[in-house]
Amino acid sequence: MFVDTHSHIYSEEFSSDRNEVIARAIKAGVNKIILPNIDSSTIKPMLDLTDSDPQLFIPLLGLHPTSVKEDFRQELEIMEYWFGKRKFAGIGEIGIDLYWDKTFINEQIETFRIQIGWAKRGRIPIVIHVRDSFYEVIEVLQQEKNESLTGVFHSFTGTAEHAAQVIDLGFKIGIGGIVTFKNSGLDSIVQHIDLQNILLETDSPWLAPVPHRGRRNESAFITAVAAKIASLHETSIEEVARITTQNAQQLFGF
Ligand code: NI
């Protein structure tokens, strides 16, 4: 049984065939799908999907760093409203993205800090989006760290030293389709990361693993990620599934 710890299956990319995608996920052995939020516009589709199958879907709440603009305070107010109204297994996805646009770097850092505060208050994990911002994210985490703060570096693409820093901080490493890409270099790093520190994810609809690379991603393809990790660790897919599922259960508390 697999947990897809990162899927945006509530998004429009799946509007024409979402039920088929869900059926394929279940058939592939996925029994939990964790849904990270993006901004105020995605909360309703995410919660509607969750309510359609509360056993399968686990929603998170957060403002994605690429959605941090002039109106970030209003966005955060909407999140706070929902945080008081519904149960969320974590805060995400949150973080810093300096790849697309650096205009709002200060707002991104402030928004990240505020949302880490919510996670600490609720004693729930954070799902972190890092893009060209590893040191900025680590700096914030070192300042904000307390005994309860934990989470995952989603779609990890760093070096072995980065992985060691993440694990030292008590965080997990989210691995998805990139590990199957030729020349990503991630395979040789994942090979040396203890399975106890790894979470499986797809980041659907993005980052489909080989042999689906370049197409829309979906939770069923998590088996290709698990197979790659199993071969890197010279173990079985079942063992990868067992340990990473346990990691996800411990982190998100289900
Ligand atoms: Ni995402």
Coordinates of C-alpha atoms and ligand atoms in Angstrom, one line a residue:
M1 CA 0.0 0.0 0.0
F2 CA 1.3 3.5 -1.0
V3 CA 0.7 7.0 0.3
D4 CA 0.9 9.7 -2.3
T5 CA 2.1 12.5 0.0
H6 CA 1.8 15.2 -2.5
S7 CA -1.0 15.5 -5.2
H8 CA -3.0 18.4 -6.6
I9 CA -5.6 16.0 -8.0
Y10 CA -8.3 18.6 -7.1
S11 CA -6.9 20.9 -9.9
E12 CA -8.6 21.6 -13.2
E13 CA -6.1 19.3 -15.1
F14 CA -8.2 16.4 -13.7
S15 CA -11.7 17.9 -14.2
S16 CA -12.6 15.6 -17.2
D17 CA -11.5 12.2 -15.8
R18 CA -10.9 12.6 -12.0
N19 CA -12.9 9.5 -11.1
E20 CA -10.9 7.3 -13.5
V21 CA -7.6 8.7 -12.1
I22 CA -8.8 7.9 -8.6
A23 CA -9.8 4.4 -9.6
R24 CA -6.4 3.8 -11.2
A25 CA -4.7 5.1 -8.0
I26 CA -6.6 2.6 -5.8
K27 CA -5.9 -0.2 -8.3
A28 CA -2.2 0.6 -8.0
G29 CA -2.3 0.3 -4.2
V30 CA -2.5 3.9 -3.2
N31 CA -4.7 4.1 -0.1
K32 CA -4.1 7.7 1.0
I33 CA -3.6 10.9 -1.1
I34 CA -2.4 14.0 0.7
L35 CA -3.6 17.2 -0.9
P36 CA -1.4 20.3 -0.4
N37 CA -3.2 23.6 -1.0
I38 CA -2.0 26.4 -3.3
D39 CA -4.1 29.6 -2.5
S40 CA -7.6 30.7 -1.5
S41 CA -9.0 29.7 -4.9
T42 CA -8.1 26.0 -4.4
I43 CA -9.5 25.5 -0.9
K44 CA -13.1 24.8 -2.1
P45 CA -12.2 22.2 -4.8
M46 CA -9.7 20.6 -2.4
L47 CA -12.2 20.3 0.5
D48 CA -15.1 19.2 -1.9
L49 CA -12.8 16.4 -3.1
T50 CA -11.9 15.4 0.5
D51 CA -15.5 15.3 1.4
S52 CA -16.2 12.9 -1.5
D53 CA -13.9 10.3 0.1
P54 CA -12.6 11.3 3.5
Q55 CA -10.8 7.9 3.9
L56 CA -8.7 8.5 0.8
F57 CA -8.0 12.2 0.9
I58 CA -6.1 14.2 3.5
P59 CA -6.2 18.0 3.0
L60 CA -3.5 20.4 4.0
L61 CA -3.8 24.2 4.3
G62 CA -1.3 26.8 3.2
L63 CA -0.4 29.6 0.8
H64 CA 2.1 28.4 -1.9
P65 CA 5.2 30.8 -2.2
T66 CA 4.5 31.4 -5.9
S67 CA 1.1 32.7 -4.9
V68 CA 2.5 35.3 -2.4
K69 CA 1.7 38.7 -3.9
E70 CA 0.7 42.1 -2.7
D71 CA -2.5 40.6 -1.3
F72 CA -0.8 38.0 0.9
R73 CA -2.3 39.2 4.1
Q74 CA -5.8 38.8 2.8
E75 CA -4.9 35.3 1.6
L76 CA -3.5 34.4 5.0
E77 CA -6.7 35.7 6.6
I78 CA -8.8 33.3 4.5
M79 CA -6.5 30.5 5.4
E80 CA -6.8 31.4 9.1
Y81 CA -10.6 31.3 8.8
W82 CA -10.4 27.7 7.4
F83 CA -7.8 26.7 9.9
G84 CA -10.3 27.5 12.7
K85 CA -13.2 25.8 10.9
R86 CA -11.8 22.4 9.6
K87 CA -9.2 19.9 10.5
F88 CA -6.0 19.8 8.4
A89 CA -3.2 17.3 8.8
G90 CA -0.5 19.8 8.0
I91 CA 0.4 23.2 6.7
G92 CA 1.3 23.2 3.0
E93 CA 2.5 23.8 0.7
I94 CA 4.6 26.6 2.0
G95 CA 8.2 27.8 1.5
I96 CA 10.3 30.0 -0.7
D97 CA 10.5 30.0 -4.5
L98 CA 13.2 32.2 -6.0
Y99 CA 13.2 30.6 -9.4
W100 CA 10.1 32.1 -10.9
D101 CA 10.1 35.6 -9.4
K102 CA 12.1 37.3 -6.7
T103 CA 9.9 40.4 -6.5
F104 CA 8.1 39.3 -3.3
I105 CA 11.1 37.6 -1.5
N106 CA 10.5 39.5 1.7
E107 CA 6.8 38.8 1.6
Q108 CA 7.5 35.1 0.9
I109 CA 9.8 34.8 3.9
E110 CA 7.2 36.6 6.2
T111 CA 4.4 34.3 4.9
F112 CA 6.6 31.3 5.4
R113 CA 7.2 32.3 9.0
I114 CA 3.6 33.1 9.8
Q115 CA 2.5 29.7 8.5
I116 CA 5.2 27.9 10.5
G117 CA 3.7 29.6 13.5
W118 CA 0.3 28.0 12.7
A119 CA 2.0 24.6 12.4
K120 CA 3.6 25.0 15.8
R121 CA 0.4 26.2 17.3
G122 CA -1.5 23.2 15.9
R123 CA 1.4 20.8 16.4
I124 CA 1.1 19.6 12.8
P125 CA 3.8 19.2 10.1
I126 CA 4.8 21.5 7.3
V127 CA 5.1 20.6 3.6
I128 CA 7.9 22.8 2.2
H129 CA 8.4 23.9 -1.4
V130 CA 12.0 24.9 -2.1
R131 CA 13.1 26.2 -5.4
D132 CA 16.5 28.0 -5.7
S133 CA 16.0 28.8 -2.1
F134 CA 17.6 26.0 0.0
Y135 CA 19.7 28.3 2.3
E136 CA 16.9 30.8 2.8
V137 CA 14.5 28.0 3.8
I138 CA 17.1 26.4 6.2
E139 CA 17.8 29.8 7.8
V140 CA 14.1 30.3 8.6
L141 CA 13.8 26.8 9.9
Q142 CA 16.8 27.1 12.2
Q143 CA 15.3 30.2 13.7
E144 CA 11.8 28.8 14.0
K145 CA 12.7 25.3 15.1
N146 CA 11.1 24.1 18.4
E147 CA 10.5 20.6 19.8
S148 CA 7.3 20.1 17.7
L149 CA 8.2 21.5 14.3
T150 CA 8.7 18.9 11.7
G151 CA 7.7 18.2 8.1
V152 CA 8.9 17.3 4.7
F153 CA 11.0 18.9 2.0
H154 CA 8.7 18.2 -0.9
S155 CA 10.2 17.3 -4.3
F156 CA 13.7 17.2 -3.0
T157 CA 16.4 17.9 -5.5
G158 CA 19.4 19.0 -3.4
T159 CA 22.8 17.5 -2.8
A160 CA 23.9 14.8 -0.3
E161 CA 24.9 17.6 2.1
H162 CA 21.5 19.3 1.7
A163 CA 19.8 15.9 2.5
A164 CA 21.9 15.5 5.6
Q165 CA 20.9 19.0 6.8
V166 CA 17.3 18.3 6.2
I167 CA 17.5 15.1 8.2
D168 CA 19.4 16.7 11.0
L169 CA 16.6 19.3 11.4
G170 CA 14.2 16.3 11.9
F171 CA 12.5 16.6 8.5
K172 CA 11.7 14.0 5.8
I173 CA 12.7 14.0 2.2
G174 CA 9.9 13.9 -0.4
I175 CA 10.9 11.9 -3.5
G176 CA 8.9 11.8 -6.7
G177 CA 9.3 11.4 -10.5
I178 CA 12.6 13.3 -10.7
V179 CA 14.5 10.3 -9.2
T180 CA 13.6 8.4 -12.4
F181 CA 14.9 11.1 -14.8
K182 CA 18.2 10.3 -16.6
N183 CA 20.9 12.8 -15.6
S184 CA 18.9 14.3 -12.6
G185 CA 21.7 13.0 -10.4
L186 CA 19.1 12.4 -7.7
D187 CA 19.4 8.6 -7.9
S188 CA 23.0 8.5 -6.5
I189 CA 21.8 10.8 -3.6
V190 CA 18.6 8.8 -2.8
Q191 CA 20.7 5.6 -2.8
H192 CA 22.4 6.9 0.4
I193 CA 19.3 8.3 2.1
D194 CA 17.9 5.9 4.7
L195 CA 14.4 4.7 3.7
Q196 CA 13.2 5.9 7.2
N197 CA 13.7 9.5 6.0
I198 CA 11.9 9.2 2.7
L199 CA 8.3 10.0 1.7
L200 CA 6.9 9.0 -1.7
E201 CA 5.0 11.6 -3.7
T202 CA 3.9 12.4 -7.2
D203 CA 3.3 16.2 -7.3
S204 CA 0.5 15.4 -9.7
P205 CA -0.2 16.8 -12.3
W206 CA 3.5 17.7 -12.6
L207 CA 6.8 15.7 -12.8
A208 CA 5.5 12.4 -14.1
P209 CA 8.1 9.6 -13.7
V210 CA 9.7 7.7 -16.5
P211 CA 8.1 6.1 -18.6
H212 CA 5.3 8.7 -18.4
R213 CA 7.7 11.7 -18.4
G214 CA 6.3 14.8 -20.0
R215 CA 2.7 13.7 -19.6
R216 CA 0.2 14.5 -16.9
N217 CA 1.2 12.8 -13.7
E218 CA -1.2 10.9 -11.5
S219 CA -1.0 9.0 -8.2
A220 CA -1.0 5.5 -9.9
F221 CA 2.5 6.4 -11.3
I222 CA 3.9 6.3 -7.7
T223 CA 4.7 2.7 -8.4
A224 CA 7.4 3.8 -10.9
V225 CA 9.0 6.0 -8.2
A226 CA 8.9 3.2 -5.6
A227 CA 10.4 0.7 -8.1
K228 CA 13.3 3.1 -8.8
I229 CA 13.9 3.6 -5.1
A230 CA 13.7 -0.2 -4.5
S231 CA 16.3 -0.8 -7.1
L232 CA 18.6 1.9 -5.7
H233 CA 18.3 0.4 -2.3
E234 CA 18.5 -3.2 -3.6
T235 CA 15.3 -4.1 -1.9
S236 CA 11.7 -4.9 -2.9
I237 CA 8.9 -2.5 -3.8
E238 CA 6.9 -3.9 -0.9
E239 CA 9.6 -2.9 1.5
V240 CA 9.8 0.6 0.1
A241 CA 6.0 0.8 0.3
R242 CA 5.9 -0.5 3.9
I243 CA 8.5 1.9 5.3
T244 CA 7.5 5.0 3.4
T245 CA 3.8 4.4 4.3
Q246 CA 4.8 4.2 8.0
N247 CA 6.8 7.4 7.6
A248 CA 3.8 9.2 6.2
Q249 CA 1.5 7.8 8.9
Q250 CA 3.9 9.0 11.6
L251 CA 4.3 12.4 10.1
F252 CA 0.7 13.3 9.2
G253 CA -0.9 11.3 12.1
F254 CA -3.4 9.1 10.4
Ligands
NI1 NI 2.9 20.9 -5.1

